[in-house]
Amino acid sequence: MGMSPEEFRRYGHQVVDWIAGYLAHPERYRVLPDVRPGEVAAALPHAGPEQGEPIEGILEDFERLIVPALTHWNHPGFMGYFAISSPGPGILGELLTAALNPNGMLWKTAPAVTELEQVTLGWLRRWLGLENDLFGLIFDTASTSSLHAIAAAREMADPETRQRGARGGLVLYTSAEAHSSIEKGAMALGIGRENVRRIPVDAEFRMRTDLLAEAIESDLAAGRRPFCVAATVGTTSTTSIDPVEAIAGLAEKHGLWLHVDAAYGGAAAILPEMRHVFRGVERADSLVINPHKWLFTPVDCSVLYTRRPEILRRAFSLVPEYLRTSEDERAVNLMDYGVPLGRRFRALKLWFVLRYYGREGLAARLRAHIAWARELAAQVEAHRDFELAAPAPFSVVCFRRKGTDEENRRLLDRVNASGEVFLSHTVLHGKFTLHLAIGNIGTTRGHVQRAWQIIQEQAGSAI
Ligand code: PLP
């Protein structure tokens, strides 16, 4: 027999109470767990149960075996990679999505899934200051969004591919600091890594447009076919901002599809004073921004906007008889715009988050994160034992202790072993660098300052 409504109510209350307690005191847990590879699996049975088990036991094991073995991304001390958040409104949206379990593959299979997605992405687009004719849809991750953008770029350059398969000779351009998902997308689509040009960056980690222009000319001269350029607003290591306007000029000159990866940094365009980060983005053919990065929406939720939905549709639409509906002429069927047929109701949690905080509420939080990052960057710069490794235009600070790579590596390990804070690293100009990202909605200025204090203590330097 299934779970009775009474049983669901009882355990549902218990689970919601547990979540409320977790959100109130995430600091009860270490950010980084103290576990070794294989430990979790070894504590679990090799085979699933023949007979169903009571929920009590499952919840007990969840708390005993699973929770302590997680890296707590929803912890205010989580400052590695890009910090993310799963606040109350997002959790409630996810809960209701799971309860309804609609599949928005077609408009007809769940009309509100398609329409709420279009409406929320319209709100977000306006908040980002983007033009009206952008079509948006939600994918799981930026990696998937960018893969679809590159596929659309290829469809524009090589409309025969769909029918005949890839012909080769196409070349994609991105910067040496671009996220690996761009190159991976090109790999997956059969463009080939050899045909991805990682254009060098300037001293501030921005794509060098003079070298981009040279690379395009040289490929053209060799008879190859440049088809796509992917610029980044907020690169993964340093959050540098590629000169999108100049890149757009080159893309237009050579008829290339311009994709902008603003997976993390795009959120900042909600702030009028940060709108400049999107300069030139209005000329892009596609843009990815992840509400699950810096817009307080639970993983997963990545938005792909495009000015050319008809090309994306041409690349992906394939409709078997059993998926035809009488509304096909009048409604958007989101399955036509990508690989996945099934579609989770991700827009629901986004709608909850956008409505609960409102534009001003989101903006206030982003503004604070940026201010705390600037404060920390100034403190690092002023400290005799530390140095800033890159400008900090958003909420990420890259820095190192003046010393060897090994010293910095050990420093990072000691800081993370504290369990209070978690930072990640990168390598910049060949040097091991600490990367501190502010982005969790529970993080306060106090948490950032405490992280700085721990870093200084562990570096053995005077505070
Ligand atoms: N683009 C940038 C700039 C990123 O920093 C990341 C991940 O951090 C990605 C894309 C990939 O994001 P996702 O995990 O959503 O695929």
Short mmCIF file of C-alpha atoms and ligand atoms in Angstrom, two decimals:
data_model
loop_
_atom_site.label_atom_id
_atom_site.label_comp_id
_atom_site.label_asym_id
_atom_site.label_seq_id
_atom_site.Cartn_x
_atom_site.Cartn_y
_atom_site.Cartn_z
CA MET A 1 0.00 0.00 0.00
CA GLY A 2 1.17 3.57 -0.61
CA MET A 3 1.87 6.09 2.10
CA SER A 4 -1.43 7.19 3.60
CA PRO A 5 -2.25 10.90 3.69
CA GLU A 6 -2.11 10.73 7.51
CA GLU A 7 1.33 9.20 7.44
CA PHE A 8 2.47 11.74 4.88
CA ARG A 9 1.18 14.57 7.03
CA ARG A 10 2.96 13.25 10.12
CA TYR A 11 6.34 12.71 8.45
CA GLY A 12 5.91 15.78 6.28
CA HIS A 13 5.65 17.92 9.42
CA GLN A 14 8.66 16.14 10.87
CA VAL A 15 10.71 16.76 7.73
CA VAL A 16 9.68 20.41 7.50
CA ASP A 17 10.61 20.84 11.18
CA TRP A 18 13.98 19.28 10.46
CA ILE A 19 14.52 21.64 7.51
CA ALA A 20 13.53 24.67 9.58
CA GLY A 21 16.05 23.62 12.24
CA TYR A 22 18.70 23.12 9.58
CA LEU A 23 18.08 26.54 8.08
CA ALA A 24 18.15 28.13 11.54
CA HIS A 25 21.46 26.52 12.56
CA PRO A 26 23.46 25.32 9.55
CA GLU A 27 26.58 26.12 11.55
CA ARG A 28 25.94 23.03 13.68
CA TYR A 29 27.55 21.18 10.79
CA ARG A 30 31.06 21.35 9.42
CA VAL A 31 31.02 22.97 5.98
CA LEU A 32 33.45 20.35 4.73
CA PRO A 33 32.77 16.89 6.14
CA ASP A 34 35.44 14.83 7.82
CA VAL A 35 35.05 11.72 5.65
CA ARG A 36 37.28 9.61 3.45
CA PRO A 37 36.35 8.24 0.01
CA GLY A 38 34.30 5.06 0.31
CA GLU A 39 33.23 5.69 3.90
CA VAL A 40 29.60 6.54 3.11
CA ALA A 41 29.15 3.59 0.76
CA ALA A 42 30.73 1.23 3.30
CA ALA A 43 28.18 2.31 5.92
CA LEU A 44 25.26 1.47 3.62
CA PRO A 45 23.91 -1.98 2.69
CA HIS A 46 25.13 -3.40 -0.63
CA ALA A 47 21.65 -4.48 -1.66
CA GLY A 48 18.35 -2.62 -1.41
CA PRO A 49 15.70 -3.93 1.00
CA GLU A 50 13.40 -6.71 -0.19
CA GLN A 51 10.65 -5.47 2.08
CA GLY A 52 9.69 -1.81 2.42
CA GLU A 53 11.03 -0.04 5.51
CA PRO A 54 9.38 2.45 7.85
CA ILE A 55 10.11 6.11 7.27
CA GLU A 56 11.46 6.52 10.83
CA GLY A 57 14.46 4.35 10.00
CA ILE A 58 15.06 6.09 6.69
CA LEU A 59 14.99 9.51 8.34
CA GLU A 60 17.30 8.31 11.11
CA ASP A 61 19.84 7.05 8.59
CA PHE A 62 19.50 10.26 6.59
CA GLU A 63 20.52 12.24 9.66
CA ARG A 64 23.16 9.77 10.87
CA LEU A 65 24.86 8.72 7.63
CA ILE A 66 24.04 11.23 4.91
CA VAL A 67 23.92 14.71 6.43
CA PRO A 68 27.32 14.56 8.18
CA ALA A 69 28.90 13.28 4.96
CA LEU A 70 27.81 16.24 2.87
CA THR A 71 29.73 19.34 1.99
CA HIS A 72 27.20 21.91 3.12
CA TRP A 73 26.58 24.22 0.20
CA ASN A 74 23.73 25.85 2.10
CA HIS A 75 26.09 26.82 4.96
CA PRO A 76 26.98 30.52 5.32
CA GLY A 77 30.65 29.54 5.61
CA PHE A 78 30.59 27.96 2.17
CA MET A 79 32.73 30.31 0.09
CA GLY A 80 34.23 27.98 -2.50
CA TYR A 81 33.66 27.90 -6.27
CA PHE A 82 30.50 30.01 -6.57
CA ALA A 83 28.50 29.96 -3.35
CA ILE A 84 24.84 29.07 -3.84
CA SER A 85 21.65 29.09 -1.77
CA SER A 86 18.51 27.14 -1.12
CA PRO A 87 16.35 29.46 0.97
CA GLY A 88 12.88 28.74 2.34
CA PRO A 89 10.83 29.96 -0.64
CA GLY A 90 12.92 27.91 -3.06
CA ILE A 91 12.58 24.81 -0.88
CA LEU A 92 8.80 25.22 -0.74
CA GLY A 93 8.67 25.58 -4.52
CA GLU A 94 10.72 22.39 -4.92
CA LEU A 95 8.48 20.55 -2.48
CA LEU A 96 5.38 21.48 -4.44
CA THR A 97 7.07 20.60 -7.72
CA ALA A 98 7.76 17.12 -6.37
CA ALA A 99 4.17 16.84 -5.13
CA LEU A 100 2.60 17.76 -8.46
CA ASN A 101 5.29 16.09 -10.58
CA PRO A 102 4.09 17.61 -13.85
CA ASN A 103 6.06 16.95 -17.01
CA GLY A 104 6.14 20.03 -19.22
CA MET A 105 7.37 18.35 -22.37
CA LEU A 106 4.46 19.86 -24.31
CA TRP A 107 2.22 22.80 -23.51
CA LYS A 108 -0.68 20.37 -23.25
CA THR A 109 1.06 18.02 -20.82
CA ALA A 110 1.18 20.79 -18.20
CA PRO A 111 0.15 24.22 -19.54
CA ALA A 112 1.26 26.09 -16.42
CA VAL A 113 4.77 24.62 -16.61
CA THR A 114 5.34 26.19 -20.02
CA GLU A 115 3.54 29.44 -19.30
CA LEU A 116 5.02 30.08 -15.85
CA GLU A 117 8.46 29.42 -17.32
CA GLN A 118 7.83 32.03 -20.02
CA VAL A 119 6.42 34.53 -17.52
CA THR A 120 9.18 34.20 -14.89
CA LEU A 121 11.88 34.40 -17.54
CA GLY A 122 10.15 37.53 -18.89
CA TRP A 123 10.32 39.12 -15.41
CA LEU A 124 13.94 38.15 -15.01
CA ARG A 125 14.81 39.44 -18.48
CA ARG A 126 13.32 42.84 -17.68
CA TRP A 127 15.12 42.99 -14.34
CA LEU A 128 18.37 42.29 -16.17
CA GLY A 129 17.65 45.19 -18.54
CA LEU A 130 17.49 42.93 -21.58
CA GLU A 131 15.44 43.58 -24.67
CA ASN A 132 11.93 42.30 -25.16
CA ASP A 133 12.33 39.82 -27.94
CA LEU A 134 14.53 37.36 -26.08
CA PHE A 135 13.08 33.89 -25.82
CA GLY A 136 14.05 32.01 -22.67
CA LEU A 137 13.89 28.47 -21.43
CA ILE A 138 15.17 26.62 -18.42
CA PHE A 139 17.68 23.78 -18.48
CA ASP A 140 19.34 21.95 -15.63
CA THR A 141 22.78 23.55 -15.82
CA ALA A 142 24.80 26.14 -17.70
CA SER A 143 26.70 23.29 -19.30
CA THR A 144 23.48 22.12 -20.95
CA SER A 145 22.41 25.68 -21.82
CA SER A 146 25.74 26.43 -23.51
CA LEU A 147 25.69 23.13 -25.39
CA HIS A 148 22.32 24.13 -26.84
CA ALA A 149 23.65 27.57 -27.75
CA ILE A 150 26.59 26.02 -29.59
CA ALA A 151 24.23 23.61 -31.37
CA ALA A 152 22.13 26.59 -32.50
CA ALA A 153 25.29 28.34 -33.68
CA ARG A 154 26.14 25.30 -35.76
CA GLU A 155 22.61 25.12 -37.13
CA MET A 156 23.01 28.72 -38.30
CA ALA A 157 26.39 28.01 -39.93
CA ASP A 158 25.64 24.54 -41.23
CA PRO A 159 21.90 23.87 -41.60
CA GLU A 160 22.68 20.57 -43.33
CA THR A 161 24.17 19.08 -40.14
CA ARG A 162 20.80 18.02 -38.83
CA GLN A 163 20.24 15.79 -41.83
CA ARG A 164 23.69 14.80 -42.98
CA GLY A 165 25.76 14.88 -39.80
CA ALA A 166 28.68 17.15 -38.97
CA ARG A 167 30.93 18.16 -41.85
CA GLY A 168 33.90 19.46 -39.92
CA GLY A 169 35.93 22.58 -40.43
CA LEU A 170 33.92 24.70 -38.00
CA VAL A 171 35.86 26.71 -35.41
CA LEU A 172 34.68 28.04 -32.05
CA TYR A 173 36.42 30.81 -30.11
CA THR A 174 36.42 31.38 -26.38
CA SER A 175 38.91 32.68 -23.86
CA ALA A 176 41.57 30.77 -21.98
CA GLU A 177 39.58 31.61 -18.84
CA ALA A 178 36.21 30.36 -20.17
CA HIS A 179 34.48 27.59 -18.25
CA SER A 180 35.28 24.08 -19.46
CA SER A 181 31.60 23.61 -20.34
CA ILE A 182 32.12 25.60 -23.55
CA GLU A 183 34.84 23.27 -24.77
CA LYS A 184 32.91 20.26 -23.52
CA GLY A 185 29.84 21.41 -25.46
CA ALA A 186 31.96 21.65 -28.59
CA MET A 187 33.37 18.18 -27.87
CA ALA A 188 29.92 16.68 -27.40
CA LEU A 189 28.67 18.22 -30.63
CA GLY A 190 31.53 16.79 -32.65
CA ILE A 191 33.22 20.16 -33.26
CA GLY A 192 36.40 18.69 -31.79
CA ARG A 193 38.75 20.20 -29.22
CA GLU A 194 41.24 20.95 -31.98
CA ASN A 195 38.70 23.39 -33.36
CA VAL A 196 38.21 25.31 -30.14
CA ARG A 197 40.52 28.31 -29.92
CA ARG A 198 41.24 29.32 -26.34
CA ILE A 199 42.13 32.96 -26.93
CA PRO A 200 44.68 34.32 -24.42
CA VAL A 201 43.58 36.88 -21.85
CA ASP A 202 45.01 40.23 -20.77
CA ALA A 203 46.54 40.97 -17.37
CA GLU A 204 43.02 41.18 -15.90
CA PHE A 205 41.93 37.82 -17.37
CA ARG A 206 39.73 39.26 -20.15
CA MET A 207 39.71 37.85 -23.66
CA ARG A 208 42.20 39.67 -25.91
CA THR A 209 40.10 40.87 -28.84
CA ASP A 210 43.19 41.67 -30.93
CA LEU A 211 44.17 38.00 -30.67
CA LEU A 212 40.59 36.92 -31.33
CA ALA A 213 40.59 38.96 -34.55
CA GLU A 214 43.93 37.43 -35.58
CA ALA A 215 42.74 33.89 -34.86
CA ILE A 216 39.60 34.36 -36.93
CA GLU A 217 41.58 35.80 -39.85
CA SER A 218 44.10 33.01 -39.71
CA ASP A 219 41.36 30.32 -39.68
CA LEU A 220 39.61 31.99 -42.60
CA ALA A 221 42.88 32.14 -44.52
CA ALA A 222 43.34 28.41 -43.88
CA GLY A 223 39.89 27.66 -45.31
CA ARG A 224 38.29 26.84 -41.97
CA ARG A 225 34.88 28.15 -40.96
CA PRO A 226 34.62 30.28 -37.80
CA PHE A 227 31.04 29.86 -36.53
CA CYS A 228 30.75 30.80 -32.88
CA VAL A 229 32.36 32.91 -30.19
CA ALA A 230 31.59 32.44 -26.50
CA ALA A 231 32.34 35.39 -24.23
CA THR A 232 32.12 35.25 -20.45
CA VAL A 233 30.69 37.78 -18.01
CA GLY A 234 32.11 36.58 -14.72
CA THR A 235 34.69 33.89 -15.43
CA THR A 236 34.96 30.93 -13.12
CA SER A 237 38.39 31.62 -11.64
CA THR A 238 38.48 35.39 -11.25
CA THR A 239 35.02 36.65 -12.39
CA SER A 240 36.67 38.72 -15.11
CA ILE A 241 34.42 40.26 -17.74
CA ASP A 242 35.25 39.77 -21.41
CA PRO A 243 34.88 42.90 -23.61
CA VAL A 244 31.55 41.76 -25.02
CA GLU A 245 31.01 44.91 -27.12
CA ALA A 246 34.25 44.49 -29.05
CA ILE A 247 33.66 40.75 -29.37
CA ALA A 248 30.15 41.45 -30.70
CA GLY A 249 31.70 43.71 -33.35
CA LEU A 250 33.94 40.87 -34.55
CA ALA A 251 31.08 38.36 -34.39
CA GLU A 252 28.94 40.64 -36.55
CA LYS A 253 31.76 41.31 -39.00
CA HIS A 254 32.34 37.58 -39.56
CA GLY A 255 28.79 36.32 -39.15
CA LEU A 256 29.53 34.32 -35.98
CA TRP A 257 26.97 33.38 -33.36
CA LEU A 258 27.78 35.22 -30.13
CA HIS A 259 27.04 33.29 -26.96
CA VAL A 260 27.54 34.97 -23.57
CA ASP A 261 28.19 32.81 -20.52
CA ALA A 262 26.97 34.89 -17.60
CA ALA A 263 26.12 31.82 -15.52
CA TYR A 264 27.29 33.50 -12.32
CA GLY A 265 27.93 37.17 -13.12
CA GLY A 266 24.67 37.83 -14.97
CA ALA A 267 22.72 38.13 -11.73
CA ALA A 268 24.55 41.36 -10.93
CA ALA A 269 22.90 43.10 -13.92
CA ILE A 270 19.80 43.37 -11.70
CA LEU A 271 21.64 46.20 -9.96
CA PRO A 272 21.49 49.48 -11.90
CA GLU A 273 25.04 50.28 -10.79
CA MET A 274 26.25 46.93 -12.18
CA ARG A 275 24.30 47.01 -15.44
CA HIS A 276 27.53 47.93 -17.23
CA VAL A 277 28.66 44.30 -16.95
CA PHE A 278 26.09 43.55 -19.66
CA ARG A 279 27.41 46.18 -22.08
CA GLY A 280 27.24 44.59 -25.52
CA VAL A 281 25.14 41.64 -24.33
CA GLU A 282 22.13 43.05 -26.20
CA ARG A 283 24.00 42.10 -29.38
CA ALA A 284 24.48 38.46 -28.32
CA ASP A 285 22.59 35.66 -30.02
CA SER A 286 22.33 33.73 -26.78
CA LEU A 287 23.02 34.19 -23.11
CA VAL A 288 23.10 31.82 -20.17
CA ILE A 289 22.46 32.86 -16.59
CA ASN A 290 22.01 30.46 -13.68
CA PRO A 291 19.48 31.45 -11.02
CA HIS A 292 20.91 28.47 -9.13
CA LYS A 293 24.21 30.30 -8.80
CA TRP A 294 23.73 33.82 -7.49
CA LEU A 295 19.95 34.25 -7.54
CA PHE A 296 19.12 32.20 -4.47
CA THR A 297 17.29 29.44 -6.35
CA PRO A 298 17.93 25.80 -5.45
CA VAL A 299 19.98 23.70 -7.87
CA ASP A 300 19.11 23.08 -10.66
CA CYS A 301 17.95 26.08 -12.67
CA SER A 302 19.82 27.51 -15.64
CA VAL A 303 18.24 29.96 -18.07
CA LEU A 304 19.12 30.12 -21.75
CA TYR A 305 17.95 33.25 -23.55
CA THR A 306 18.18 33.61 -27.29
CA ARG A 307 17.30 36.20 -29.88
CA ARG A 308 17.00 33.43 -32.44
CA PRO A 309 14.63 30.81 -31.06
CA GLU A 310 13.72 29.77 -34.58
CA ILE A 311 17.29 28.57 -35.17
CA LEU A 312 17.41 26.69 -31.86
CA ARG A 313 14.09 25.12 -32.81
CA ARG A 314 15.35 24.16 -36.24
CA ALA A 315 18.31 22.42 -34.60
CA PHE A 316 16.18 20.37 -32.22
CA SER A 317 12.56 20.02 -33.25
CA LEU A 318 11.60 16.45 -34.13
CA VAL A 319 7.98 15.58 -33.47
CA PRO A 320 6.74 11.99 -33.62
CA GLU A 321 3.03 11.42 -34.13
CA TYR A 322 2.39 10.48 -30.50
CA LEU A 323 3.59 13.92 -29.38
CA ARG A 324 1.36 15.93 -31.72
CA THR A 325 -1.41 17.98 -30.14
CA SER A 326 -4.25 20.09 -31.43
CA GLU A 327 -2.61 23.15 -29.81
CA ASP A 328 0.69 22.82 -31.70
CA GLU A 329 -0.04 25.86 -33.87
CA ARG A 330 -0.98 28.11 -30.98
CA ALA A 331 1.27 27.04 -28.12
CA VAL A 332 4.98 26.77 -27.37
CA ASN A 333 6.11 23.19 -26.86
CA LEU A 334 9.40 23.48 -25.01
CA MET A 335 10.57 20.03 -26.11
CA ASP A 336 11.12 21.61 -29.55
CA TYR A 337 14.00 23.73 -28.26
CA GLY A 338 16.42 21.15 -26.94
CA VAL A 339 17.49 17.59 -26.28
CA PRO A 340 15.33 16.76 -23.25
CA LEU A 341 11.75 15.73 -23.80
CA GLY A 342 10.71 15.67 -20.15
CA ARG A 343 10.74 18.98 -18.31
CA ARG A 344 10.75 19.45 -14.55
CA PHE A 345 8.65 22.29 -13.15
CA ARG A 346 11.73 24.34 -12.27
CA ALA A 347 9.95 27.61 -12.94
CA LEU A 348 7.84 27.11 -9.81
CA LYS A 349 10.75 27.50 -7.39
CA LEU A 350 12.07 30.41 -9.44
CA TRP A 351 8.65 32.08 -9.26
CA PHE A 352 8.57 31.58 -5.48
CA VAL A 353 12.03 33.10 -5.12
CA LEU A 354 11.43 36.06 -7.45
CA ARG A 355 8.11 36.87 -5.78
CA TYR A 356 9.22 36.32 -2.20
CA TYR A 357 12.27 38.59 -2.42
CA GLY A 358 11.20 40.92 -5.23
CA ARG A 359 13.73 42.72 -7.37
CA GLU A 360 14.71 45.06 -4.57
CA GLY A 361 15.20 42.24 -2.09
CA LEU A 362 17.44 40.36 -4.48
CA ALA A 363 19.32 43.52 -5.42
CA ALA A 364 19.95 44.43 -1.77
CA ARG A 365 21.53 41.03 -1.13
CA LEU A 366 23.70 41.12 -4.24
CA ARG A 367 24.79 44.65 -3.41
CA ALA A 368 25.83 43.58 0.08
CA HIS A 369 27.80 40.61 -1.26
CA ILE A 370 29.66 42.88 -3.66
CA ALA A 371 30.39 45.40 -0.89
CA TRP A 372 31.75 42.71 1.47
CA ALA A 373 33.93 41.32 -1.33
CA ARG A 374 35.32 44.81 -1.99
CA GLU A 375 35.98 45.32 1.71
CA LEU A 376 37.83 42.01 1.89
CA ALA A 377 39.80 42.78 -1.28
CA ALA A 378 40.93 46.07 0.29
CA GLN A 379 41.93 44.29 3.51
CA VAL A 380 43.93 41.72 1.57
CA GLU A 381 45.66 44.45 -0.39
CA ALA A 382 46.52 46.37 2.74
CA HIS A 383 47.99 43.31 4.50
CA ARG A 384 51.75 42.96 4.27
CA ASP A 385 51.65 39.13 4.07
CA PHE A 386 48.93 38.80 1.42
CA GLU A 387 48.36 39.93 -2.13
CA LEU A 388 45.32 40.27 -4.36
CA ALA A 389 45.64 38.04 -7.43
CA ALA A 390 42.94 39.63 -9.60
CA PRO A 391 40.42 42.49 -9.57
CA ALA A 392 37.19 41.65 -7.74
CA PRO A 393 34.34 43.06 -9.89
CA PHE A 394 31.63 40.88 -8.30
CA SER A 395 31.56 38.91 -5.04
CA VAL A 396 34.66 36.76 -5.47
CA VAL A 397 38.09 37.60 -4.12
CA CYS A 398 41.20 35.82 -5.42
CA PHE A 399 44.30 36.22 -3.29
CA ARG A 400 47.31 34.47 -1.89
CA ARG A 401 49.73 34.63 0.96
CA LYS A 402 53.01 36.02 -0.29
CA GLY A 403 55.04 32.84 -0.47
CA THR A 404 55.25 29.55 -2.30
CA ASP A 405 52.47 27.50 -3.90
CA GLU A 406 53.05 24.82 -1.29
CA GLU A 407 52.55 27.31 1.55
CA ASN A 408 49.29 28.49 -0.01
CA ARG A 409 48.10 24.94 -0.60
CA ARG A 410 48.75 24.09 3.05
CA LEU A 411 47.07 27.29 4.16
CA LEU A 412 43.94 26.38 2.19
CA ASP A 413 43.89 22.88 3.69
CA ARG A 414 44.20 24.28 7.22
CA VAL A 415 41.48 26.87 6.64
CA ASN A 416 39.11 24.25 5.25
CA ALA A 417 39.96 21.82 8.05
CA SER A 418 38.47 24.38 10.46
CA GLY A 419 35.00 23.20 9.37
CA GLU A 420 33.82 26.80 9.74
CA VAL A 421 34.58 27.98 6.28
CA PHE A 422 35.26 26.44 2.88
CA LEU A 423 37.26 28.14 0.16
CA SER A 424 38.45 26.75 -3.16
CA HIS A 425 41.49 27.52 -5.28
CA THR A 426 42.62 28.30 -8.77
CA VAL A 427 45.91 28.95 -10.53
CA LEU A 428 46.52 32.47 -11.83
CA HIS A 429 49.62 33.53 -13.75
CA GLY A 430 50.98 30.11 -12.81
CA LYS A 431 50.52 30.62 -9.07
CA PHE A 432 48.31 28.74 -6.64
CA THR A 433 45.59 31.15 -5.54
CA LEU A 434 42.82 31.10 -2.95
CA HIS A 435 39.31 31.80 -4.26
CA LEU A 436 36.72 33.15 -1.82
CA ALA A 437 33.17 33.47 -3.16
CA ILE A 438 30.37 35.22 -1.32
CA GLY A 439 26.93 34.16 -2.50
CA ASN A 440 25.03 32.16 0.09
CA ILE A 441 21.97 34.03 1.27
CA GLY A 442 22.80 33.26 4.92
CA THR A 443 26.31 34.68 4.69
CA THR A 444 26.76 37.94 6.56
CA ARG A 445 29.59 40.44 6.70
CA GLY A 446 30.49 38.74 9.99
CA HIS A 447 31.01 35.40 8.26
CA VAL A 448 33.28 36.99 5.66
CA GLN A 449 35.30 38.76 8.32
CA ARG A 450 35.50 35.57 10.37
CA ALA A 451 36.83 33.75 7.28
CA TRP A 452 39.48 36.45 6.88
CA GLN A 453 40.40 36.08 10.55
CA ILE A 454 40.77 32.28 10.19
CA ILE A 455 42.88 32.75 7.06
CA GLN A 456 45.23 35.13 8.84
CA GLU A 457 45.44 32.91 11.93
CA GLN A 458 46.18 29.84 9.86
CA ALA A 459 48.78 31.77 7.89
CA GLY A 460 50.46 32.54 11.18
CA SER A 461 50.46 36.22 10.38
CA ALA A 462 49.64 39.12 12.59
CA ILE A 463 46.03 40.23 12.33
N1 PLP B 1 29.91 28.92 -16.75
C1 PLP B 1 30.59 29.48 -15.76
C2 PLP B 1 31.15 30.86 -15.94
C3 PLP B 1 30.75 28.78 -14.56
O1 PLP B 1 31.47 29.33 -13.58
C4 PLP B 1 30.19 27.50 -14.43
C5 PLP B 1 30.32 26.76 -13.18
O2 PLP B 1 30.79 27.23 -12.18
C6 PLP B 1 29.50 26.96 -15.51
C7 PLP B 1 29.37 27.69 -16.65
C8 PLP B 1 28.89 25.60 -15.43
O3 PLP B 1 27.78 25.64 -14.62
P1 PLP B 1 26.81 24.39 -14.44
O4 PLP B 1 27.29 23.68 -13.23
O5 PLP B 1 25.46 25.00 -14.24
O6 PLP B 1 26.91 23.56 -15.66
#
